[in-house]
XYZ file of C-alpha atoms in Angstrom:
218
model
C -18.674 15.338 -1.293
C -15.905 17.802 -0.453
C -14.005 16.841 -3.617
C -17.123 17.278 -5.771
C -17.798 20.672 -4.233
C -14.220 21.764 -4.845
C -14.451 20.734 -8.501
C -17.705 22.677 -8.898
C -16.122 25.787 -7.396
C -13.102 25.397 -9.684
C -15.318 25.098 -12.786
C -17.338 28.134 -11.703
C -14.083 30.061 -11.253
C -12.976 29.132 -14.768
C -16.311 30.155 -16.284
C -16.321 33.455 -14.391
C -12.737 34.140 -15.387
C -13.460 33.362 -19.031
C -16.520 35.600 -18.965
C -14.450 38.427 -17.489
C -11.799 38.051 -20.182
C -14.392 38.104 -22.959
C -16.097 41.183 -21.546
C -12.738 42.869 -21.034
C -11.796 42.297 -24.642
C -15.023 44.012 -25.718
C -13.952 47.290 -24.101
C -13.322 50.013 -26.666
C -10.007 51.801 -26.196
C -7.941 54.097 -28.345
C -6.275 57.426 -29.009
C -8.107 60.676 -28.309
C -7.217 63.973 -29.972
C -8.967 67.288 -29.441
C -8.217 70.571 -31.195
C -9.695 73.855 -29.984
C -9.931 77.128 -31.869
C -8.056 78.924 -29.069
C -4.942 78.269 -27.007
C -5.569 75.913 -24.091
C -2.080 76.572 -22.723
C -1.019 80.211 -22.765
C -0.282 83.238 -20.594
C -3.086 84.801 -18.574
C -3.429 87.967 -20.647
C -3.596 86.034 -23.918
C -6.138 83.640 -22.419
C -8.345 86.506 -21.289
C -8.297 88.187 -24.689
C -9.419 84.965 -26.423
C -11.941 83.689 -23.904
C -14.926 85.984 -24.468
C -15.118 85.952 -28.261
C -13.170 82.772 -29.073
C -13.173 79.090 -28.234
C -16.495 78.364 -29.933
C -15.221 75.485 -32.095
C -13.443 72.181 -31.598
C -12.533 68.999 -33.417
C -12.683 65.694 -31.549
C -11.015 62.544 -32.877
C -11.476 58.988 -31.597
C -9.040 56.506 -33.127
C -10.083 53.048 -31.939
C -7.233 50.642 -31.231
C -9.390 47.725 -30.156
C -12.819 46.756 -28.927
C -16.312 45.709 -29.940
C -19.646 47.501 -29.787
C -22.757 45.318 -29.590
C -20.769 42.397 -30.961
C -19.205 44.290 -33.877
C -15.458 44.927 -33.991
C -14.472 48.589 -34.386
C -10.749 47.950 -34.256
C -8.637 50.272 -36.407
C -11.470 52.688 -37.240
C -11.563 56.448 -36.697
C -14.482 58.800 -36.171
C -14.241 62.602 -36.087
C -16.645 65.239 -34.788
C -16.580 68.988 -35.363
C -18.377 70.964 -32.657
C -19.561 74.571 -32.684
C -21.438 76.768 -30.210
C -22.589 80.367 -29.895
C -20.193 81.008 -27.006
C -16.950 79.523 -25.732
C -17.377 75.753 -25.445
C -15.988 75.974 -21.924
C -19.195 77.656 -20.744
C -21.716 76.853 -23.472
C -23.097 73.332 -23.639
C -26.672 74.321 -24.533
C -26.085 75.625 -28.078
C -23.526 73.047 -29.181
C -24.073 71.665 -32.674
C -21.927 69.052 -34.349
C -21.236 67.063 -37.480
C -19.960 63.501 -37.254
C -17.615 62.069 -39.882
C -17.426 58.280 -40.130
C -14.740 56.383 -42.011
C -15.776 55.082 -45.424
C -13.312 52.238 -44.838
C -15.748 50.739 -42.343
C -18.458 48.340 -43.456
C -22.052 49.558 -43.348
C -22.622 47.659 -40.098
C -19.448 49.103 -38.582
C -20.526 52.591 -39.632
C -23.850 52.096 -37.879
C -22.091 50.840 -34.753
C -19.612 53.741 -34.767
C -22.487 56.209 -34.889
C -24.360 54.357 -32.159
C -21.214 54.189 -30.008
C -20.759 57.952 -30.206
C -24.457 58.677 -29.599
C -24.553 56.433 -26.548
C -21.424 57.874 -24.940
C -20.573 61.364 -26.169
C -23.703 63.394 -26.899
C -22.974 65.629 -23.914
C -19.772 66.573 -25.705
C -21.375 67.009 -29.120
C -24.717 68.619 -28.318
C -27.176 68.546 -31.236
C -25.932 66.226 -33.968
C -27.056 67.990 -37.142
C -25.552 65.603 -39.679
C -23.568 62.397 -40.029
C -21.353 61.887 -43.062
C -19.452 58.903 -44.406
C -16.170 59.982 -45.972
C -12.447 59.304 -46.000
C -11.018 59.701 -42.519
C -7.257 59.402 -42.163
C -5.493 59.282 -38.802
C -1.737 58.907 -38.537
C 0.486 59.004 -35.482
C 4.273 58.933 -35.546
C 5.758 59.339 -32.103
C 4.427 62.649 -30.813
C 3.166 63.861 -34.198
C -0.476 63.472 -35.265
C -2.017 64.061 -38.691
C -5.757 63.958 -39.330
C -7.576 64.520 -42.612
C -11.320 64.269 -43.249
C -12.167 64.301 -46.930
C -11.579 67.796 -48.265
C -13.174 69.532 -45.282
C -10.676 69.185 -42.439
C -6.906 69.127 -42.106
C -5.047 68.956 -38.797
C -1.366 68.514 -37.954
C -0.471 68.443 -34.270
C 2.475 67.732 -32.000
C 2.229 66.606 -28.386
C 4.542 68.262 -25.897
C 7.175 65.776 -24.762
C 6.151 65.603 -21.112
C 3.736 67.062 -18.594
C 6.635 68.856 -16.894
C 7.235 70.720 -20.168
C 4.115 72.757 -19.388
C 3.211 75.011 -16.486
C -0.068 73.767 -14.945
C -1.206 77.249 -13.872
C -1.233 78.288 -17.542
C -3.496 75.431 -18.697
C -6.924 77.066 -18.751
C -9.151 74.375 -20.239
C -9.982 70.684 -19.857
C -10.854 68.199 -22.625
C -14.511 68.118 -23.650
C -14.585 64.368 -22.950
C -13.172 62.332 -20.096
C -9.802 60.828 -21.071
C -6.768 59.250 -19.437
C -3.150 60.451 -19.482
C -4.078 63.912 -20.714
C -1.293 65.838 -22.423
C -1.073 69.222 -24.120
C 0.134 69.936 -27.629
C 0.184 72.416 -30.458
C -1.191 72.474 -33.990
C 0.718 73.802 -36.973
C -2.049 73.243 -39.532
C -5.727 73.414 -38.632
C -8.426 74.181 -41.180
C -12.086 73.326 -41.622
C -14.845 74.230 -44.054
C -18.128 72.397 -44.550
C -21.598 73.748 -45.294
C -23.125 71.496 -42.628
C -22.010 73.964 -39.964
C -22.007 77.694 -40.582
C -18.388 77.987 -39.447
C -15.017 77.753 -41.090
C -11.449 78.490 -40.081
C -7.868 78.235 -41.220
C -5.149 78.519 -38.598
C -1.799 78.568 -40.332
C 0.308 79.439 -37.321
C 1.380 77.328 -34.367
C -0.951 77.562 -31.355
C -1.177 75.499 -28.168
C -4.703 74.229 -28.769
C -4.336 70.449 -28.519
C -5.346 67.813 -25.976
C -4.282 64.192 -26.453
C -4.815 61.090 -24.356
C -6.522 57.711 -24.295
C -10.209 56.888 -24.023
C -11.835 53.722 -22.737
C -15.491 52.692 -22.721
């Protein structure tokens, strides 16, 4: 009786452990990159001069390293959102409007799951989703350097600062729009966007400290 009970407990342990492993493997994890239209790390005077009239736009990039959504693998796919508001995004969540760009490399089912994944988890970040587009989405990372291109509408080149100690915490004025892990600050050297879906466009040709990078997990 005792032996039979022990075997039953052992089998239950194996089943539970297997179930945990399967569920764990379904978790979606990857690289997160966010570019603002103002410096997120800068001196107080510069921050103050930008805050009132600037900071109304952002680009958010999710590059999925692994994971499944509703049984569909999203591994290796990238989705990009461009967000705009009437005031600085730091204080304006009510008027946020966004366009979502989904990789054309994904199958139709994967595209649907990418869109659903974002809608289920990040609409607070994006606000009103005015349009979703399927296009070429390229994400490349080499060490601390990131390059993102979305069709002919967006181009972004960014570099992460080498370490957290390279920055002065009291001069970091913003937080990422989405919850991420291992947050780091960086700078962009190329950052341009133009698409009729949102009535905004910009081209920042100089280096500014407008980048957040980290990892996301759902």
